[in-house]
mmCIF file of N, CA and C in Angstrom:
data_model
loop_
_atom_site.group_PDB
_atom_site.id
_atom_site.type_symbol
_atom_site.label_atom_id
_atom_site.label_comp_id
_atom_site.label_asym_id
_atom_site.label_seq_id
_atom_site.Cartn_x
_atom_site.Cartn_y
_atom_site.Cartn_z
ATOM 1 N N UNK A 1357 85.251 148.833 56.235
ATOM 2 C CA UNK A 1357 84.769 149.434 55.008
ATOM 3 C C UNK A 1357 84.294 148.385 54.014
ATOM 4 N N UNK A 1358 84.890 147.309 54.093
ATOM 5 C CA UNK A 1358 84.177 145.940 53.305
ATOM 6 C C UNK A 1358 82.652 145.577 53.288
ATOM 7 N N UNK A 1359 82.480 145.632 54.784
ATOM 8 C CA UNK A 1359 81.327 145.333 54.944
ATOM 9 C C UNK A 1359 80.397 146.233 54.325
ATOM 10 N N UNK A 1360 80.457 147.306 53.944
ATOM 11 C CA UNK A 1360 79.790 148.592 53.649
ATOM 12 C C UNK A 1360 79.443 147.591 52.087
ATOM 13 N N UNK A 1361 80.247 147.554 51.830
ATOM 14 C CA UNK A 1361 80.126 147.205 49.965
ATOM 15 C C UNK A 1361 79.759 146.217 49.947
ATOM 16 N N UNK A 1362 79.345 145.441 50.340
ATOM 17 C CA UNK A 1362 78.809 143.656 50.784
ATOM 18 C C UNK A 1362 76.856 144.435 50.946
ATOM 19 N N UNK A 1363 77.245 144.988 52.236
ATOM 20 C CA UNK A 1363 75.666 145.525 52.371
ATOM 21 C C UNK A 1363 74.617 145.966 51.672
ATOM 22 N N UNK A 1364 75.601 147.171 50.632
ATOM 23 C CA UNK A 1364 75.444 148.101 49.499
ATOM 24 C C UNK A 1364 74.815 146.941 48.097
ATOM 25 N N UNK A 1365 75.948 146.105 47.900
ATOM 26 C CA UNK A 1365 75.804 145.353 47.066
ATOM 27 C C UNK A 1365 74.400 144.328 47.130
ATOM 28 N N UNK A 1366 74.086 144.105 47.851
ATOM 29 C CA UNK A 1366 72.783 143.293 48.335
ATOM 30 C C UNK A 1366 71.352 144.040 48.276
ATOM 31 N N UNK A 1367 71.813 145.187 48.845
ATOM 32 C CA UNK A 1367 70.433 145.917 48.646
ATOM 33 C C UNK A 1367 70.108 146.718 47.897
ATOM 34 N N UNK A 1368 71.292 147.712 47.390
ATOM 35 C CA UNK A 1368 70.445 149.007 46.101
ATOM 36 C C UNK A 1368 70.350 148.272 44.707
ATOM 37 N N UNK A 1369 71.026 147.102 44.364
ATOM 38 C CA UNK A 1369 70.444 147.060 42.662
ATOM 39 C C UNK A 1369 69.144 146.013 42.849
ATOM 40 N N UNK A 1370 68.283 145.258 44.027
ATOM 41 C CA UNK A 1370 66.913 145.476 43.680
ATOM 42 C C UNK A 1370 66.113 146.393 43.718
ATOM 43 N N UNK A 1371 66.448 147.240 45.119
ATOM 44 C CA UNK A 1371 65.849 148.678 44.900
ATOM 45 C C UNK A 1371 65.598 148.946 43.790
ATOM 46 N N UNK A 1372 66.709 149.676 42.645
ATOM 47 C CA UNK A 1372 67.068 149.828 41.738
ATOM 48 C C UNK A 1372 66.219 149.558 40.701
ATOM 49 N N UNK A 1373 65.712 147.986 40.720
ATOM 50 C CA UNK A 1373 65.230 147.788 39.636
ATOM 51 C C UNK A 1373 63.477 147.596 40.403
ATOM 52 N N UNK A 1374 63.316 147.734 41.046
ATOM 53 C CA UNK A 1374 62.091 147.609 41.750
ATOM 54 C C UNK A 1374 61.756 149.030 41.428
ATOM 55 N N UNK A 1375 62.483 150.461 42.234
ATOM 56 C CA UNK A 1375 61.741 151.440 41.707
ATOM 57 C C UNK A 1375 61.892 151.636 39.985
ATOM 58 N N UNK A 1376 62.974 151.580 38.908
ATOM 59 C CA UNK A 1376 62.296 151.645 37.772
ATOM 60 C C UNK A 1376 61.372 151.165 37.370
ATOM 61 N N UNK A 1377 61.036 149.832 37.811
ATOM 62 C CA UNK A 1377 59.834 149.280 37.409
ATOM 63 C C UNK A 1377 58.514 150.165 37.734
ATOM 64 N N UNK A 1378 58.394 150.158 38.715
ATOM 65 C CA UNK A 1378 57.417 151.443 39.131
ATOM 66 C C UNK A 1378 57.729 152.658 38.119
ATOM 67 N N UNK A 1379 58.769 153.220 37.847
ATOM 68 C CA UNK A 1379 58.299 154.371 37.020
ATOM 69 C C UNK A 1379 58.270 154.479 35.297
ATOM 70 N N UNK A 1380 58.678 152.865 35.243
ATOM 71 C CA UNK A 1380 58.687 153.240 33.567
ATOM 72 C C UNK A 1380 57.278 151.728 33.348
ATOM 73 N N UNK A 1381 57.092 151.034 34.236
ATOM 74 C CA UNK A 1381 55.790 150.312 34.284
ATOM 75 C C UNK A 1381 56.122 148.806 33.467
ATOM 76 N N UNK A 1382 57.533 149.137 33.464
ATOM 77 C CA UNK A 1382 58.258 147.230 32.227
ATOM 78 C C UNK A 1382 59.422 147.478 32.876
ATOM 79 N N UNK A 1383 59.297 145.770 33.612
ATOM 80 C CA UNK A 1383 60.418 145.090 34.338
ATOM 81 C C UNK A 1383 61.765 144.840 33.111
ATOM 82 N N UNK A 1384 61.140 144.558 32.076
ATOM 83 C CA UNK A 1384 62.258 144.400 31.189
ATOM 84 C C UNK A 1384 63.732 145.960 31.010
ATOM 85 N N UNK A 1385 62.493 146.763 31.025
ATOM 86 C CA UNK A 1385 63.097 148.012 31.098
ATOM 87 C C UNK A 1385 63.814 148.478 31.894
ATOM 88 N N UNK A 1386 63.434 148.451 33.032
ATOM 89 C CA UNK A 1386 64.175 148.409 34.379
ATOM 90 C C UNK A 1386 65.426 147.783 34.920
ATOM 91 N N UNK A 1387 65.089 146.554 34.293
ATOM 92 C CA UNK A 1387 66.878 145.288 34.258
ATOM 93 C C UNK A 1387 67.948 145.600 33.411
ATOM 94 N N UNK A 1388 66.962 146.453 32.545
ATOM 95 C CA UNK A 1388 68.385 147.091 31.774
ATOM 96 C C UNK A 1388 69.014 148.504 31.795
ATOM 97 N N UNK A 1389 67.900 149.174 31.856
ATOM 98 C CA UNK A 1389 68.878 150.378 32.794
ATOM 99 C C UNK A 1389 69.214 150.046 34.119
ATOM 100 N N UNK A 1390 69.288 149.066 34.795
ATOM 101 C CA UNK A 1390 70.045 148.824 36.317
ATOM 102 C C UNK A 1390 71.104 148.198 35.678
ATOM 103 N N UNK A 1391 71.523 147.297 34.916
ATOM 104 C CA UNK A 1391 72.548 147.244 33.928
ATOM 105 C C UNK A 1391 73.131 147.479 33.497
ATOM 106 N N UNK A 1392 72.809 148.701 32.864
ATOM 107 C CA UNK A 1392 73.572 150.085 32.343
ATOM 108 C C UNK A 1392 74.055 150.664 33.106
ATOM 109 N N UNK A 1393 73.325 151.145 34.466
ATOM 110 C CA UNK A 1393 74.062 151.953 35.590
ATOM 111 C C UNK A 1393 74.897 151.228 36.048
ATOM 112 N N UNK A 1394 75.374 149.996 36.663
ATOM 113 C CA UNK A 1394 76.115 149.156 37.375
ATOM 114 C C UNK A 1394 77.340 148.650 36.573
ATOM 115 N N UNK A 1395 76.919 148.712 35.222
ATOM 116 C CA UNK A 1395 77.820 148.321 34.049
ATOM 117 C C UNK A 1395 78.622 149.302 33.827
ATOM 118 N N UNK A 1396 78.195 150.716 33.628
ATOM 119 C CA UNK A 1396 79.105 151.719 34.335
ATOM 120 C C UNK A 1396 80.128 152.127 35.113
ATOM 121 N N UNK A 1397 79.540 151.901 36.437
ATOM 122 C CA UNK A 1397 80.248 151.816 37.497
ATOM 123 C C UNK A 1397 81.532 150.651 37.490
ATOM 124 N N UNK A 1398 81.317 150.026 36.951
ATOM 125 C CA UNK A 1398 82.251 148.623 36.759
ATOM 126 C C UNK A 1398 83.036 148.992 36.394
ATOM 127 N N UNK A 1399 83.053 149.339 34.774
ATOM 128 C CA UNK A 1399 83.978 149.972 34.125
ATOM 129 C C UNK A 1399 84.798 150.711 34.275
ATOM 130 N N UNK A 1400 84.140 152.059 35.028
ATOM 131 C CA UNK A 1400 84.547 153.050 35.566
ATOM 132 C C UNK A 1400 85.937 153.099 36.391
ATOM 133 N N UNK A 1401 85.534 151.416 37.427
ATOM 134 C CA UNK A 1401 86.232 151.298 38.750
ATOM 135 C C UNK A 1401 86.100 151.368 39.825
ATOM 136 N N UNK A 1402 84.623 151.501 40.313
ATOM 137 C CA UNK A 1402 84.002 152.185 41.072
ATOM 138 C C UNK A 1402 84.446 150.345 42.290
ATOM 139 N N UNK A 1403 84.755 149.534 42.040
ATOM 140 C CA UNK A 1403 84.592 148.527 42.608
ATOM 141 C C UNK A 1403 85.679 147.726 43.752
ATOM 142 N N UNK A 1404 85.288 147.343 44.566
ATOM 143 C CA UNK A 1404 86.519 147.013 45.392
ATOM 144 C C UNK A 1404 86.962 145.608 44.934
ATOM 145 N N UNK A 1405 85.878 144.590 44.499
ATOM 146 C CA UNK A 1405 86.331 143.241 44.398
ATOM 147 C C UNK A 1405 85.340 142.649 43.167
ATOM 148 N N UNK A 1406 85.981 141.413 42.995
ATOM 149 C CA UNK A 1406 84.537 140.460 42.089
ATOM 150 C C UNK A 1406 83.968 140.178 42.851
ATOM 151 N N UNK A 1407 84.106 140.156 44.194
ATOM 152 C CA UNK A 1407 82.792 139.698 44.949
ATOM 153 C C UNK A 1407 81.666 140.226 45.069
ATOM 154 N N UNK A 1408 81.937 141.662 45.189
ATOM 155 C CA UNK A 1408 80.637 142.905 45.146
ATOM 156 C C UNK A 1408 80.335 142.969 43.951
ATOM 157 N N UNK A 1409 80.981 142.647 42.763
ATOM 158 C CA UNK A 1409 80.287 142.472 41.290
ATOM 159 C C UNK A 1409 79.408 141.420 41.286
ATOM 160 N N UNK A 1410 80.007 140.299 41.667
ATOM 161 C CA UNK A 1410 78.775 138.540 41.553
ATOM 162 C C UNK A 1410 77.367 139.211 42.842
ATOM 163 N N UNK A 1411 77.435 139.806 43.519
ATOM 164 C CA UNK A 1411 77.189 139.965 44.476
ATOM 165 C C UNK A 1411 75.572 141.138 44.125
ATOM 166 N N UNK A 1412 76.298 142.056 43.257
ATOM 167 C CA UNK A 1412 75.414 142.905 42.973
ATOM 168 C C UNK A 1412 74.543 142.149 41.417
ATOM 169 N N UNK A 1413 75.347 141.372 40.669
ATOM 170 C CA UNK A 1413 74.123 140.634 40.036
ATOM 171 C C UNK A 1413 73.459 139.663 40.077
ATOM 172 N N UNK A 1414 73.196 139.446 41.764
ATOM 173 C CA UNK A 1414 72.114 138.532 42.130
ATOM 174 C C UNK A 1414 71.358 138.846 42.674
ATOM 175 N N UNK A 1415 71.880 140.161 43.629
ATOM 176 C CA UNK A 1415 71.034 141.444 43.600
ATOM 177 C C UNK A 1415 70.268 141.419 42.450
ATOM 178 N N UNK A 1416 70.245 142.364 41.290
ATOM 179 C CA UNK A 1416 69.482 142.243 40.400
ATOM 180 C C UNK A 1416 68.387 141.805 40.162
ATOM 181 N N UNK A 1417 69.264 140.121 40.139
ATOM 182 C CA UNK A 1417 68.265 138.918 40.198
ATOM 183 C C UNK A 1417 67.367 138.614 41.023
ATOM 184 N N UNK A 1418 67.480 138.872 42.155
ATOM 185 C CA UNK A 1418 66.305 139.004 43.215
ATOM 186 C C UNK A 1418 65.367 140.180 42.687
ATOM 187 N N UNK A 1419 65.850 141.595 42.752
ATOM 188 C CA UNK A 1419 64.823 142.489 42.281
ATOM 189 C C UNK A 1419 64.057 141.923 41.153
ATOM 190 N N UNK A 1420 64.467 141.418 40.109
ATOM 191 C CA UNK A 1420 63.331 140.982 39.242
ATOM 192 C C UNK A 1420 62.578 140.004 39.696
ATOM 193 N N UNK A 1421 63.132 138.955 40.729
ATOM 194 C CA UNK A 1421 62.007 137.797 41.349
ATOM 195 C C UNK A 1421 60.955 139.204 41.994
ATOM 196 N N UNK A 1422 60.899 139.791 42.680
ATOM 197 C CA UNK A 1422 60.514 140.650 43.937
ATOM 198 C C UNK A 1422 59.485 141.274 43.037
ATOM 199 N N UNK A 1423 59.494 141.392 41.363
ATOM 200 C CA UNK A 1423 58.871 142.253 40.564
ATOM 201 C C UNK A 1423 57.676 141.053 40.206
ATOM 202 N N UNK A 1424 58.319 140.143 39.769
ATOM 203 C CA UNK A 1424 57.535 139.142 38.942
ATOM 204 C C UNK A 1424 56.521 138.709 40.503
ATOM 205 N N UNK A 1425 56.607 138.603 41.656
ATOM 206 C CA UNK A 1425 55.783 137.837 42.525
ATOM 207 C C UNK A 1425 54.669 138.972 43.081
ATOM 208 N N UNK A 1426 55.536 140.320 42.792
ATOM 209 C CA UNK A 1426 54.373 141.145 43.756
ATOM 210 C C UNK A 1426 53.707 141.815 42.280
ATOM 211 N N UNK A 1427 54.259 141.640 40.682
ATOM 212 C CA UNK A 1427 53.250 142.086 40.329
ATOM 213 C C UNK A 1427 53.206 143.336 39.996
ATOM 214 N N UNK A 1428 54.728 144.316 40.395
ATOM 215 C CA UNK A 1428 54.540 145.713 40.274
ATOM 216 C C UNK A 1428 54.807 146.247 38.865
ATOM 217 N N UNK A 1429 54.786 145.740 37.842
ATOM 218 C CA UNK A 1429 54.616 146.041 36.537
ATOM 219 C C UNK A 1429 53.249 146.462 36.098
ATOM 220 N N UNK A 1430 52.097 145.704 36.756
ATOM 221 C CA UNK A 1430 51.109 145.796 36.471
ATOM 222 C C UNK A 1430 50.689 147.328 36.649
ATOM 223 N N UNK A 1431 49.518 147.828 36.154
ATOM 224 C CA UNK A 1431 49.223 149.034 35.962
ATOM 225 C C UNK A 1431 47.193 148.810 36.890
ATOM 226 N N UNK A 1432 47.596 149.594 37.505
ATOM 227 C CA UNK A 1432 46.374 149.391 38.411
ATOM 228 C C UNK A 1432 45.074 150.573 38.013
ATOM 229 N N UNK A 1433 44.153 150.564 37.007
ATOM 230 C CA UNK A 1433 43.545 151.788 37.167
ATOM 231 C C UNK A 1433 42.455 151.259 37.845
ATOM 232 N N UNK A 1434 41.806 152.887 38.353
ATOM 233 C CA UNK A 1434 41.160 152.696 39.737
ATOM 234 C C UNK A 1434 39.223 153.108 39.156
#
């Protein structure tokens, strides 16, 4: 069951901030409601260790590299 939260932790908070970016069109915006949601969850208890906490905010941190290189803030009209 560890491994689950290791996995989890790595991949949904760039998701996360990759699709807000797409729907509110500002990466800034996006890092902080993924922030808010995860900051939540923290609180809450939702967590097994500090490891899946350090874990999920580098997560993060990747999703915003992943934003800034491909650019998906930008607004494309056609």
């Amino acid at each position: 069951m560890d491994l689950y939260w290791y996995m989890m932790a790595m991949v949904v908070p760039a998701v996360t901030v990759v699709f807000f970016t797409r729907m509110t069109r500002n990466k800034y915006v996006a890092v902080i409601l993924t922030f808010i949601i995860f900051g939540v969850s923290i609180y809450r208890g939702f967590y097994p260790s500090e490891w899946v906490i350090f874990i999920d905010s580098m997560s993060i941190v990747i999703g915003y590299m992943l934003v800034e290189l491909y650019n998906l803030d930008k607004v494309e009209d056609e």
